[in-house]
Short mmCIF file of C-alpha atoms in Angstrom, two decimals:
data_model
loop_
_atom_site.label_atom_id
_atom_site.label_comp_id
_atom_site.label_asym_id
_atom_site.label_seq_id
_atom_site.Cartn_x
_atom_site.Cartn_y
_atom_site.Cartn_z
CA UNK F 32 -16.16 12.22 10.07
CA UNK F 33 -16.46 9.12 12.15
CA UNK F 34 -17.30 9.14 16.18
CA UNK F 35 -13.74 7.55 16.25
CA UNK F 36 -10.61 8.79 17.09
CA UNK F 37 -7.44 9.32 15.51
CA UNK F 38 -4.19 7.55 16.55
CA UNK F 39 -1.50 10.44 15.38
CA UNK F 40 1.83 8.07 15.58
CA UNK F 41 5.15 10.34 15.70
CA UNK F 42 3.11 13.17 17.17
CA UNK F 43 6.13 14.97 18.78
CA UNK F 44 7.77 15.58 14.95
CA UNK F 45 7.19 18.03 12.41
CA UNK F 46 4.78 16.52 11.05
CA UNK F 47 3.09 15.19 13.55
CA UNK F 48 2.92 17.60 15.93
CA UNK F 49 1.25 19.73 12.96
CA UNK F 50 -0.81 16.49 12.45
CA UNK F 51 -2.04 16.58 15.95
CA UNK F 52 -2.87 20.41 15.68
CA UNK F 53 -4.83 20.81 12.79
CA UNK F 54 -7.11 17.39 13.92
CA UNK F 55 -7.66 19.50 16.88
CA UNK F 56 -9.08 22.31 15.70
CA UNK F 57 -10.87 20.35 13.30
CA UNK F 58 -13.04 18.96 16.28
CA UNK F 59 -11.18 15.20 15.82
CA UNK F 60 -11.07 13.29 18.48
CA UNK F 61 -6.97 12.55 18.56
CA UNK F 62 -4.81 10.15 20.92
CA UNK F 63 -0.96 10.88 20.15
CA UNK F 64 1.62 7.94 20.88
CA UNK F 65 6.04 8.43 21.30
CA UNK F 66 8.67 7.86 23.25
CA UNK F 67 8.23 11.03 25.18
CA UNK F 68 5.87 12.53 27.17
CA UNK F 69 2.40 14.39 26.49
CA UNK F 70 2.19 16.77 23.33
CA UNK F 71 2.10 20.30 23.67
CA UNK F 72 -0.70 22.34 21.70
CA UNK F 73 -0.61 26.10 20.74
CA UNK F 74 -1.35 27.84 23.96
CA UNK F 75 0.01 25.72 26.48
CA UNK F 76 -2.32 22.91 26.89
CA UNK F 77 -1.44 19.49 26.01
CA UNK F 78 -2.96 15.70 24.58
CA UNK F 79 -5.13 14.46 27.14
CA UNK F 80 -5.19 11.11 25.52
CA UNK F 81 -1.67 10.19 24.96
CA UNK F 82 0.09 7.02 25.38
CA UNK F 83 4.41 7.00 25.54
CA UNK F 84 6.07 3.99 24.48
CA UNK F 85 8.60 3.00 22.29
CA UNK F 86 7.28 1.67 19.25
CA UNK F 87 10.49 -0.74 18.67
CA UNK F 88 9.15 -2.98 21.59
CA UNK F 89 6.59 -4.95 19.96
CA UNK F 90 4.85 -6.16 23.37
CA UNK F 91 5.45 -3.01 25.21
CA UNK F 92 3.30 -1.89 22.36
CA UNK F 93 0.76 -4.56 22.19
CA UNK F 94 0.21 -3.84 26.02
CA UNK F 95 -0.16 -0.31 26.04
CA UNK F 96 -3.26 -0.65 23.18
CA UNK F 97 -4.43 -3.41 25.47
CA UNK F 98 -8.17 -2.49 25.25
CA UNK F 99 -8.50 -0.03 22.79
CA UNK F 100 -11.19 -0.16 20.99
CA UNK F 101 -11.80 3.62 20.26
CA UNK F 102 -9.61 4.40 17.60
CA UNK F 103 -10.43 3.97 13.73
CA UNK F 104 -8.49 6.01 11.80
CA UNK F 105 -4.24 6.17 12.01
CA UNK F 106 -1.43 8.75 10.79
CA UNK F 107 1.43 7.31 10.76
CA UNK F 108 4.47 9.38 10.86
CA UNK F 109 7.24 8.15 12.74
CA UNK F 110 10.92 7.82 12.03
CA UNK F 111 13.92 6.26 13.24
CA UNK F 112 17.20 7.82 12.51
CA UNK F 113 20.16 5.49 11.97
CA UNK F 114 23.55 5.85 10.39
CA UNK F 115 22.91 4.59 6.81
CA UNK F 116 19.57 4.12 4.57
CA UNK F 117 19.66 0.47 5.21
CA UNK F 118 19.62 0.31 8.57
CA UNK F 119 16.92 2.39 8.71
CA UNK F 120 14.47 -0.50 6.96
CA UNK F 121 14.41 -2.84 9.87
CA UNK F 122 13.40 -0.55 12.91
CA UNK F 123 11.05 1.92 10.57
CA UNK F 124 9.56 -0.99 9.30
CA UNK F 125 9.26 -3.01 13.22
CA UNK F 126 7.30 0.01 14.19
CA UNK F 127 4.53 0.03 12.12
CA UNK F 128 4.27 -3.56 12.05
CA UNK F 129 4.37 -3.26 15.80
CA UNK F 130 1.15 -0.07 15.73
CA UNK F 131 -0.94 -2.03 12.78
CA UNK F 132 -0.21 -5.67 15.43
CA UNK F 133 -1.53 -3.76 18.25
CA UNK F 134 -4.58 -1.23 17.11
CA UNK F 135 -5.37 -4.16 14.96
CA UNK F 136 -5.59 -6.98 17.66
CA UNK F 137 -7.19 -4.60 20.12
CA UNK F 138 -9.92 -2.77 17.90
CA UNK F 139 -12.44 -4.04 14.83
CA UNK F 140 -12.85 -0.64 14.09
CA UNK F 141 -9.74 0.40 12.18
CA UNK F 142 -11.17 1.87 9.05
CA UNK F 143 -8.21 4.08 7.49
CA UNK F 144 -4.67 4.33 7.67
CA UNK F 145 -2.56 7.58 6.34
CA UNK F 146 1.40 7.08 6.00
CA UNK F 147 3.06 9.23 5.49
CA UNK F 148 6.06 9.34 2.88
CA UNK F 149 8.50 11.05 1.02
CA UNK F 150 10.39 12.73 -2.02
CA UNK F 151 13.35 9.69 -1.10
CA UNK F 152 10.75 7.29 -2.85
CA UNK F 153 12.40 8.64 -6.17
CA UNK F 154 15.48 8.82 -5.13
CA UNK F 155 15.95 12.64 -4.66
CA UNK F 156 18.30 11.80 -1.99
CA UNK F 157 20.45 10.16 -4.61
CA UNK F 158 21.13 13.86 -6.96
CA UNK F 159 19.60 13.70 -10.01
CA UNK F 160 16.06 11.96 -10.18
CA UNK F 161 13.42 11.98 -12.80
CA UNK F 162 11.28 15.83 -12.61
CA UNK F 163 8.66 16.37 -12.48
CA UNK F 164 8.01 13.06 -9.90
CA UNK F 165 4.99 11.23 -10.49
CA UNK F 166 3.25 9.04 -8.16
CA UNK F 167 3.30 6.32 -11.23
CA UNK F 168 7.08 6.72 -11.53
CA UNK F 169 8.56 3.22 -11.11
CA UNK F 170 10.50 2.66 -7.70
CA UNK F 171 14.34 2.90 -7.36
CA UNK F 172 16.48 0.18 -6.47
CA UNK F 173 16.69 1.21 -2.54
CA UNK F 174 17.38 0.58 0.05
CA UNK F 175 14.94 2.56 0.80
CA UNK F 176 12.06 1.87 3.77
CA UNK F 177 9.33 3.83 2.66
CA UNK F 178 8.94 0.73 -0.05
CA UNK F 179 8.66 -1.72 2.94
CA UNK F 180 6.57 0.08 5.29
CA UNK F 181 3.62 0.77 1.94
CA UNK F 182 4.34 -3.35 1.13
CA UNK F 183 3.37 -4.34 4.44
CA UNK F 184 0.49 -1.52 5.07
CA UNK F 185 -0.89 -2.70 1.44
CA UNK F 186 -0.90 -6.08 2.56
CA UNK F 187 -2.51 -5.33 6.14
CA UNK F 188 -5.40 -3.69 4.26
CA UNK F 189 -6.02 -5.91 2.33
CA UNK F 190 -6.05 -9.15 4.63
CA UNK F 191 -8.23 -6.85 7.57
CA UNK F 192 -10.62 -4.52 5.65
CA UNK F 193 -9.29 -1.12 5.75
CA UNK F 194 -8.43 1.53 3.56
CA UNK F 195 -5.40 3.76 3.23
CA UNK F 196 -3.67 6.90 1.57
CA UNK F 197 -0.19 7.34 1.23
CA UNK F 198 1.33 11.10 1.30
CA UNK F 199 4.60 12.22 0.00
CA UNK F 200 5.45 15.50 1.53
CA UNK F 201 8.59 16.97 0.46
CA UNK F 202 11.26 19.03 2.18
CA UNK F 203 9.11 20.24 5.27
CA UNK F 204 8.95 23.55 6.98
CA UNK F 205 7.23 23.52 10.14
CA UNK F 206 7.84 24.06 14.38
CA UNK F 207 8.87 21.01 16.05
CA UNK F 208 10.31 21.26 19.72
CA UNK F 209 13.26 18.95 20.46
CA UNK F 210 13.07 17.43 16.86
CA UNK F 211 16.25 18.45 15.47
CA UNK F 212 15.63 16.92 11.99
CA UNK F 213 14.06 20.33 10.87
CA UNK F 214 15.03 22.25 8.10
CA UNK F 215 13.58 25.52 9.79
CA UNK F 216 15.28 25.10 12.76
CA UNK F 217 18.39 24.55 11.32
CA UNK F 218 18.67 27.83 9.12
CA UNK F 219 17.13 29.78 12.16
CA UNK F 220 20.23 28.72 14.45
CA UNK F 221 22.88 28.99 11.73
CA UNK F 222 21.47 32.90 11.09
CA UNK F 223 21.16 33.16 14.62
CA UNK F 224 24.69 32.29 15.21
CA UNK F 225 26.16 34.36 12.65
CA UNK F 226 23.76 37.23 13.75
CA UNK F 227 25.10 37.12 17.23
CA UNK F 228 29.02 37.22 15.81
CA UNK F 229 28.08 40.06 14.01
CA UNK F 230 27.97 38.41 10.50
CA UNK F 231 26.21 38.74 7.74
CA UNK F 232 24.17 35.97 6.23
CA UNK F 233 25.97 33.70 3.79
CA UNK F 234 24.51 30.53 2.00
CA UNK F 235 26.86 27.73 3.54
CA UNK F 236 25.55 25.15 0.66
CA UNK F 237 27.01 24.68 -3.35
CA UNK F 238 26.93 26.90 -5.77
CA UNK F 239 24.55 24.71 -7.78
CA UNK F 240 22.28 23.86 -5.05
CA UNK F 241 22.37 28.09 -4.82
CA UNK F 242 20.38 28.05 -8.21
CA UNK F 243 18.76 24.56 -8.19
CA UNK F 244 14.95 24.62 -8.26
CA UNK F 245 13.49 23.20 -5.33
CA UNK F 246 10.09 22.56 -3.34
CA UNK F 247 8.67 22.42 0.25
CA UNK F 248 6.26 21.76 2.02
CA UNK F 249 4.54 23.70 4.35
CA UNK F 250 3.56 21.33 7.98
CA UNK F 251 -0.11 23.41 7.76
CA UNK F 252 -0.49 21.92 4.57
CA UNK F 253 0.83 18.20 5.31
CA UNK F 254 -2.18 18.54 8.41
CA UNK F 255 -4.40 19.92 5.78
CA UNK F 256 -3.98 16.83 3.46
CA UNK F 257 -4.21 14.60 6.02
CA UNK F 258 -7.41 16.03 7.73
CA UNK F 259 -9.26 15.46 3.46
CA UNK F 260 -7.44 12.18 3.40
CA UNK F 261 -8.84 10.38 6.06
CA UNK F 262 -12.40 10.78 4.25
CA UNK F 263 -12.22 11.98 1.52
CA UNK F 264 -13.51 9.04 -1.06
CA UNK F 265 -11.12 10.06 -3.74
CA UNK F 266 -8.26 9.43 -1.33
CA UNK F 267 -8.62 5.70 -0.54
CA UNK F 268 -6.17 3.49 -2.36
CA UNK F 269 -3.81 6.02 -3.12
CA UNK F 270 -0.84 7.87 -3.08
CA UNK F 271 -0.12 11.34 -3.69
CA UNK F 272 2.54 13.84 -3.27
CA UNK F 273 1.48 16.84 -1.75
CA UNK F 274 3.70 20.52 -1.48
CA UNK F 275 3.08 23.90 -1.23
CA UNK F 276 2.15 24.16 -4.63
CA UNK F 277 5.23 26.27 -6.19
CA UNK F 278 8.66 25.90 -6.09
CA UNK F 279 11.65 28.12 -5.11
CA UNK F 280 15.54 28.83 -5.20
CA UNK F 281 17.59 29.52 -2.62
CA UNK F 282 18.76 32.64 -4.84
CA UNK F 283 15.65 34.19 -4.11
CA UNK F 284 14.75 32.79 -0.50
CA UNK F 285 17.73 34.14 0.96
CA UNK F 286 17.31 37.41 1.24
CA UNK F 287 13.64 37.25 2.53
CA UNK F 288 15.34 34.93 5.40
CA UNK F 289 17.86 37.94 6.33
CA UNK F 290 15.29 40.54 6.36
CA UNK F 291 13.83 38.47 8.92
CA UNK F 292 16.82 38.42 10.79
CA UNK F 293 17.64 41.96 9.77
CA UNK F 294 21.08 40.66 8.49
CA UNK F 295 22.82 42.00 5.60
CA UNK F 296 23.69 39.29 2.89
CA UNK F 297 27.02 38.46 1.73
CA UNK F 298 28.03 36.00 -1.20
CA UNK F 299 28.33 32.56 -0.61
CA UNK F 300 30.46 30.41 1.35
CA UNK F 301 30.29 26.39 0.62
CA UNK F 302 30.99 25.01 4.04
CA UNK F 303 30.15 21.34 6.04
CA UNK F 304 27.60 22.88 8.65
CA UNK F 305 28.74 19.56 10.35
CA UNK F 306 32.11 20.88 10.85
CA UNK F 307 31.56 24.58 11.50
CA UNK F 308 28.97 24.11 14.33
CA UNK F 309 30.89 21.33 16.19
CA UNK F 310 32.57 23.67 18.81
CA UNK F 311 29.30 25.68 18.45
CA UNK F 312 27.50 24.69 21.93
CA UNK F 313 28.83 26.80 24.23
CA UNK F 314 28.20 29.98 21.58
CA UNK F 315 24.31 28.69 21.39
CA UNK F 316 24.25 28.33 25.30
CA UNK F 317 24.84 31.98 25.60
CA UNK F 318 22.43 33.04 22.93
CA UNK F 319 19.75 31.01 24.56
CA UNK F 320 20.81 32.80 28.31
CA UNK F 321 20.75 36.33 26.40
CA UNK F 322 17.42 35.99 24.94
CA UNK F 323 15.80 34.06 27.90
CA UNK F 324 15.17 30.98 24.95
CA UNK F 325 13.76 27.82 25.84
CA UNK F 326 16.72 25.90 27.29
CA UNK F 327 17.33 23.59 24.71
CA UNK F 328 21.28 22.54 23.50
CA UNK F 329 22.52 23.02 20.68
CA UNK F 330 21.96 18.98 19.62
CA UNK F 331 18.23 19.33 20.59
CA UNK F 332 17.31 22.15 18.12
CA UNK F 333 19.76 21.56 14.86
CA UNK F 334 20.61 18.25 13.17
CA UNK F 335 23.53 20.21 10.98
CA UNK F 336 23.58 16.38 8.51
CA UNK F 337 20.48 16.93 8.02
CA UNK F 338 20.76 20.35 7.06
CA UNK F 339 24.16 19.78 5.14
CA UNK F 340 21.86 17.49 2.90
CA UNK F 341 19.56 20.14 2.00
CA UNK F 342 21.65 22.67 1.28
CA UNK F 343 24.20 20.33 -1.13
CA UNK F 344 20.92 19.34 -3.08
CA UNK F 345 22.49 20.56 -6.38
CA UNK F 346 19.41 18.90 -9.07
CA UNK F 347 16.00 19.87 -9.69
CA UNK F 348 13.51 19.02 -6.75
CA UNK F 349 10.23 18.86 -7.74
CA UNK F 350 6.92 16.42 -7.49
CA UNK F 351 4.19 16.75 -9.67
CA UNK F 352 0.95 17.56 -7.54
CA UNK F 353 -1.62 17.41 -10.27
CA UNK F 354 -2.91 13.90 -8.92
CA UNK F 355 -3.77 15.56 -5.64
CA UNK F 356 -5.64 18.47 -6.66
CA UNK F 357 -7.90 16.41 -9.24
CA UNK F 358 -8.83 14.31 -6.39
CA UNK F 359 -10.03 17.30 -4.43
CA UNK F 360 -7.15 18.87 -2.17
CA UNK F 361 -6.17 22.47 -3.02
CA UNK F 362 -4.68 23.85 -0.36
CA UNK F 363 -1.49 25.88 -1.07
CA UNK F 364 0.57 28.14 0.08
CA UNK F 365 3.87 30.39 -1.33
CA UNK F 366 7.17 29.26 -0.14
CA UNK F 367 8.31 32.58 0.70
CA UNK F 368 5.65 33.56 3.28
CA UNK F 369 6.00 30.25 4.58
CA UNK F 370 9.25 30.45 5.19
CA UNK F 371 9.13 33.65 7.09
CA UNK F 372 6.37 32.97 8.70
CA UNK F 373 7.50 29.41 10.36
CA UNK F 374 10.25 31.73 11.58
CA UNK F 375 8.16 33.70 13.08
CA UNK F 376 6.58 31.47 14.83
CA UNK F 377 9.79 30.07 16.31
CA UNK F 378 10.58 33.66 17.59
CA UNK F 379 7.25 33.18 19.73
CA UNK F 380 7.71 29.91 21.11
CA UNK F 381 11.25 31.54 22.26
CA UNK F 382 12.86 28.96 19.97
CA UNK F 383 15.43 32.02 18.94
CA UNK F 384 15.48 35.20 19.11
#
């Protein structure tokens, strides 16, 4: 480990807000950069060394690294959200253009840069891709901006000196505050709401997607991989998908997620989350005064799209991880447990009830 620190970009998302906490305890030295303010670690206290901007303004950017010449390592794991995949290209791709610009002109001393990616890269968002995924597997025909953001880190590296791993996390279960695009968070409020109606627990996705086999990944374990990645030798120059190491179906998942709950299970209902939670606010609103939760709306906690996606995922969803754990990273962890116990830890942050 270098006497550098780590620039953790998208720290406020799942990711990177698990990112930022397992660099922490690791003894990294970590500066955090997003739109919003400071972020918050486990127990209250927050990133002293943080720096808010918004990563689409290319000189906003280059002035706030103006100076910098601390930081040697980067995870990058922002997103922007827009209506269709190719719109997303242009502003995902702007923003790491814009962090590589400005780290790069401020600081000799970049040595490594982790990005992280995705199961989209083979086109899982499509239905039916090739399983197991490898990380050979030829690319799809996009649009899809994961390929642009690794062409122009690739050719970054290459013309300054640095190294870089690429991860492909899949499907991620992990605490985020005020990142709606969370899987977690999304079942949690959907069983909340039908918990406080006095419902029981019904799988609002397809019947197929009901017995499809599927992955995740645990946040822990994206923070794990990065924390190896950014020195472990075997990691530079490549790219590797990384989950929790098993796979599951929602078949079998759903009862452990009412037992949490301490719902009773009923048999499924396909339905357009979309739809069903769009006079929903007002219902969450009174949950959240009930409980004494953290006053968040009902658009701040649960992107229903998002989870509409996941649970209409009627193919097989599963990476190969083999590459990973020759090169040295073993960290696992069962589906199940992790499940239940990301809930759990949204019933302590007061996240629901």
């Amino acid at each position: 480990m270098s006497d550098g620190k780590t620039l953790v970009v998208g720290a406020h998302g799942v990711i990177g807000s698990a990112v930022v906490r397992t660099l922490t305890d690791e003894g990294r030295d970590v500066v955090t950069v997003a739109r919003r303010g400071p972020v918050q670690l486990p127990g209250g206290t927050t990133v002293a060394d943080h720096i808010q901007v918004d990563l689409l303004d290319g000189a906003a950017t280059s002035a706030a690294f103006a100076g910098r010449s601390d930081i040697d390592t980067i995870v990058y794991a922002a997103y922007a959200e827009r209506e269709s995949m190719a719109a997303t290209v242009a502003p995902n791709v702007a923003m790491l253009r814009h962090v590589l610009e400005a780290v790069g002109g401020s600081s000799s001393t970049l040595r490594h840069v982790v990005l992280i990616g995705g199961g989209k890269s083979y086109g899982e968002h499509h239905g039916f891709y090739k399983t197991p995924a490898k990380e050979t597997d030829p690319r799809h025909l996009g649009p899809i901006f994961y390929n642009d953001q690794e062409d122009l880190l690739f050719a970054d590296a290459q013309q300054h000196g640095y190294t870089w791993t690429v991860l492909r996390p899949d499907a991620v279960l992990g605490v985020s505050i005020g990142s709606p695009m969370n899987m977690l968070t999304g079942v949690g409020v959907y069983a909340t709401l039908c918990r406080h109606q006095d419902l029981p627990l019904r799988f609002p996705g397809t019947p197929k997607a009901w017995t499809a086999l599927h992955q995740a990944t645990d946040s822990a374990v994206v923070g794990a991989a990065v924390h190896w990645a950014l020195d472990a030798e075997t990691a530079r120059g490549e790219t590797f998908n990384v989950t929790n190491g098993d796979n599951f179906r929602w078949q079998h998942l759903w009862s452990d997620i009412a037992g949490f709950f301490g719902m009773d299970v009923a048999p499924m209902q396909p339905m357009t989350l979309g739809e069903q939670m769009a006079d929903k606010s007002a219902l969450w609103d009174d949950v959240v005064a009930r409980h004494q939760l953290r006053p968040l709306p009902l658009s701040a906690v649960a992107a229903w799209p998002f989870v509409d996606g996941w649970f209409a995922m009627e193919s097989d969803m599963v990476q190969s991880t083999i590459k990973i754990r020759r090169a040295g990273f073993t960290a696992c962890i069962d589906t199940h447990e992790s499940f239940v116990a990301n809930l759990e830890q949204l019933r302590a942050l007061r996240l629901i009830p």
